[in-house]
Short mmCIF file of C-alpha atoms in Angstrom, two decimals:
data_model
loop_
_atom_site.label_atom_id
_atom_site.label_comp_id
_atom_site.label_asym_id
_atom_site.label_seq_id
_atom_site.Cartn_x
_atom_site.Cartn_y
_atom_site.Cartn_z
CA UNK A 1 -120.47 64.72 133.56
CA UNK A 2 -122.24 64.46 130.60
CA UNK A 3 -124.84 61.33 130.06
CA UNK A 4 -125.57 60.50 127.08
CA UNK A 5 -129.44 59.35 126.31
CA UNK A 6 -130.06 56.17 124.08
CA UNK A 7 -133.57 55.69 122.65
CA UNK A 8 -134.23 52.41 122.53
CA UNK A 9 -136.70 51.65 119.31
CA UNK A 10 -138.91 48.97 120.21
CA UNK A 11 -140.37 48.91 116.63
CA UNK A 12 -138.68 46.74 114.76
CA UNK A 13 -137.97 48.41 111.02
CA UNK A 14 -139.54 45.77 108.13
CA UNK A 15 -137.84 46.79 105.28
CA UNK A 16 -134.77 44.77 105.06
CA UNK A 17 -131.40 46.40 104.60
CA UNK A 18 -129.83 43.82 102.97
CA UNK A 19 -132.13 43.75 99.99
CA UNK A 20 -129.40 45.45 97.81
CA UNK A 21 -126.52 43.15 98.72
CA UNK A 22 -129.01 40.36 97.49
CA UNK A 23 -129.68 42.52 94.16
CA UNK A 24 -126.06 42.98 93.76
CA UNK A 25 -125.45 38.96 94.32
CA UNK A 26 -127.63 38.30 91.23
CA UNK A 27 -126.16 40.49 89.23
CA UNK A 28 -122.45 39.08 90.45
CA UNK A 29 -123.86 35.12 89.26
CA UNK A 30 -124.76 37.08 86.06
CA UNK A 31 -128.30 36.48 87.10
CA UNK A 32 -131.14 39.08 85.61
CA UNK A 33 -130.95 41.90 88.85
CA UNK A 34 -133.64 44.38 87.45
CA UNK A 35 -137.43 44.24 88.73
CA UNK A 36 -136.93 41.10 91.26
CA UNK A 37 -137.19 43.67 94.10
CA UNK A 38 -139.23 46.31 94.65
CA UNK A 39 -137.63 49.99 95.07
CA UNK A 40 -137.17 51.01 98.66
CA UNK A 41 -139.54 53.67 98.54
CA UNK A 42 -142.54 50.90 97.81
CA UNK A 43 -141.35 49.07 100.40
CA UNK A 44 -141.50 51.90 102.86
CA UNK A 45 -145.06 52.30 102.17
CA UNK A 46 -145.43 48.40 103.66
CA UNK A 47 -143.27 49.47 106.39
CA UNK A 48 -145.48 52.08 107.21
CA UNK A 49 -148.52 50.34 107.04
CA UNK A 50 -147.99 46.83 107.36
CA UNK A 51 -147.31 46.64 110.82
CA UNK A 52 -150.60 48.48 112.45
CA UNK A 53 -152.86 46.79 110.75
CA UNK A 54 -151.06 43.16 111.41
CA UNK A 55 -151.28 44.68 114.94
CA UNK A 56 -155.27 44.84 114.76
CA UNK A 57 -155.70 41.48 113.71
CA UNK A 58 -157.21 39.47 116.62
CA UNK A 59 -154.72 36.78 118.45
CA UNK A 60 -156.42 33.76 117.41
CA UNK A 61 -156.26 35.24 113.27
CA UNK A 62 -152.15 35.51 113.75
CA UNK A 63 -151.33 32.08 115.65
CA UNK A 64 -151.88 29.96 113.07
CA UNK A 65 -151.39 32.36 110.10
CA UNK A 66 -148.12 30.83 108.75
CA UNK A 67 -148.55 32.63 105.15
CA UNK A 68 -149.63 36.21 106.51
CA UNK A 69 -145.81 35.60 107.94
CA UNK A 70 -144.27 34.78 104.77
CA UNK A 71 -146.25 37.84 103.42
CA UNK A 72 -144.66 39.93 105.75
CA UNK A 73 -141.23 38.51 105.36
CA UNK A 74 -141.37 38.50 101.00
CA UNK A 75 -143.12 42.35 101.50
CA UNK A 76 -140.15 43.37 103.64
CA UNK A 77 -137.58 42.46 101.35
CA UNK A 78 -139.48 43.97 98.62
CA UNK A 79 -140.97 40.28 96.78
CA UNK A 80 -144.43 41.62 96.48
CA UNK A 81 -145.64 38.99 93.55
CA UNK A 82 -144.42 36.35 96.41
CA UNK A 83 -146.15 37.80 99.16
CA UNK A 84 -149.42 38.17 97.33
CA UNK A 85 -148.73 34.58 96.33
CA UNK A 86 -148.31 34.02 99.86
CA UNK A 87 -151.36 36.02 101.28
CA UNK A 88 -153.40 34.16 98.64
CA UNK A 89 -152.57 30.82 100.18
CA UNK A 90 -153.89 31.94 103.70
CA UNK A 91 -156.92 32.96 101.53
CA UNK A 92 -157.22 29.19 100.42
CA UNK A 93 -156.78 27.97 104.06
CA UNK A 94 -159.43 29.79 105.58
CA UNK A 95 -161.94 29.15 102.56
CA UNK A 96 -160.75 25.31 103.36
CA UNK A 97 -161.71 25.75 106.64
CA UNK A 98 -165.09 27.82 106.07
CA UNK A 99 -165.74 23.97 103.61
CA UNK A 100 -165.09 22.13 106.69
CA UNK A 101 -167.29 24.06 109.07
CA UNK A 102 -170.31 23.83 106.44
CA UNK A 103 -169.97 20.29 105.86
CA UNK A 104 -167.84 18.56 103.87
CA UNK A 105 -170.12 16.44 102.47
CA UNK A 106 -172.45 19.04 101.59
CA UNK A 107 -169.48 21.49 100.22
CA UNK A 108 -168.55 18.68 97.63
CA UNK A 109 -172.00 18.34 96.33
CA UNK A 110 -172.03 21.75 95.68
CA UNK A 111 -168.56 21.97 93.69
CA UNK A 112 -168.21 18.92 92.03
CA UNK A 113 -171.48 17.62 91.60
CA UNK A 114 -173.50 14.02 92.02
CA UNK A 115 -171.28 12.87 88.86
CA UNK A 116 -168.60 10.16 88.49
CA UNK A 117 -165.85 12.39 89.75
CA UNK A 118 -167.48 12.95 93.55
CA UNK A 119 -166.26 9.62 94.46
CA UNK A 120 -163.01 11.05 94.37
CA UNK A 121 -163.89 13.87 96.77
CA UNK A 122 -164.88 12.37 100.27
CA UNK A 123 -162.29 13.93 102.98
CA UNK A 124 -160.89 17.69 104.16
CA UNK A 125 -158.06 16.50 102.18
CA UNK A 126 -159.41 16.48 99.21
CA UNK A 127 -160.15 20.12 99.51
CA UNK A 128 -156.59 20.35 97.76
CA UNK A 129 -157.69 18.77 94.97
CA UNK A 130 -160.48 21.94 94.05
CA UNK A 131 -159.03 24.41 91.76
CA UNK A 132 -158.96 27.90 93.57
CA UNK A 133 -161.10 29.36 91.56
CA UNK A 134 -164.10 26.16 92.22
CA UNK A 135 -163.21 26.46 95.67
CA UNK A 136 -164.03 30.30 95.84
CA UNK A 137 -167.12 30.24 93.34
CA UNK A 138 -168.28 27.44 95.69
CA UNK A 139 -168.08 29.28 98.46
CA UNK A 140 -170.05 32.60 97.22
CA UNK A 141 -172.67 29.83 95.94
CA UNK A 142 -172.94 28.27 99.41
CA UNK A 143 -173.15 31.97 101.11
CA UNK A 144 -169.81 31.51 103.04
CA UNK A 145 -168.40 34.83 101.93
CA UNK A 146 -169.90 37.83 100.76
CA UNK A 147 -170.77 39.32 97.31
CA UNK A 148 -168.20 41.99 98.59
CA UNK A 149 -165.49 39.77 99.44
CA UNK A 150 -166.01 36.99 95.98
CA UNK A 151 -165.81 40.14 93.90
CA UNK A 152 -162.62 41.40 95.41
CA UNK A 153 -161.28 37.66 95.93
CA UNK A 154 -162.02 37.02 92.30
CA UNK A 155 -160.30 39.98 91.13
CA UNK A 156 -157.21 39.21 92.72
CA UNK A 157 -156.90 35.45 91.28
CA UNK A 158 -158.17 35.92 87.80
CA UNK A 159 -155.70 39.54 87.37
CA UNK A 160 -153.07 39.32 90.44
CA UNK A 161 -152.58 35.15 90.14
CA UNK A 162 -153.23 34.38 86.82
CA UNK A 163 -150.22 33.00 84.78
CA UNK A 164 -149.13 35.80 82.16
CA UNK A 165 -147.94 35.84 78.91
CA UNK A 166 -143.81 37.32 79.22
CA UNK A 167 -143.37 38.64 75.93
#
């Protein structure tokens, strides 16, 4: 008798099979189809990669990391402007949370100023209220990141983020 042997995969495959049915949906509504999703050979790459180096991250980095998720999720379908949208809001989080651990206090004086508007800055909520782009140049002012990482941080929200012109 003749057995037959079944790997069993116990890596999950990202990329998402159904991405074309989706593509083919749009274009069924009469929606535009062309350039929403990226081409299965991009998203391969992310297959490859993605998962080793989500692997690496330390325990107490993934718990809580609720956008690194949907970055995972939009790059496996192939929405990479979402998932960098999505990355870039953990990015905002853990800045947030770099504000906190300074002082709060201390963090506002440094982004807003001693001016009339402070008064409207006084709680961790009102973190939400800082542009992005405050928030990060507040945080290279106050030494909380690097040179290294402003540069690269800065990079990706003035070119990456940015609203564009559609011509």
């Amino acid at each position: 008798m003749m057995t037959d042997i079944v790997s069993k995969n116990t890596h999950t495959e990202l990329i998402d099979p159904q991405a074309q049915r989706v593509v083919d949906f749009l274009e069924q509504i009469g929606l535009p189809a062309d350039n929403i999703i990226a081409e299965q050979s991009e998203r391969s790459i992310i297959g490859q990669n993605l998962p080793a180096y989500i692997e690496s991250l330390p325990p107490e980095i993934k718990r809580d990391a609720r956008y690194l998720s949907k970055f995972v999720v939009g790059a496996g379908f192939g929405l990479f402007d979402y998932s960098l949208n999505a990355i870039w809001n953990e990015v905002v989080l853990d800045l947030r949370k770099k504000a906190i651990t300074y002082g709060i206090d201390i963090f506002f004086d440094s982004a807003v100023g001693g001016g009339k508007n402070r008064e409207f800055y006084k709680t961790e909520d009102d973190l939400g209220s800082l542009k992005d782009a405050v928030l990060l140049d507040t945080c290279r002012k106050l030494e909380l990141i690097s040179d290294t990482t402003y540069k690269k941080l800065k990079h990706i929200l003035d070119t990456e983020l940015s609203p564009r012109i559609v011509k």
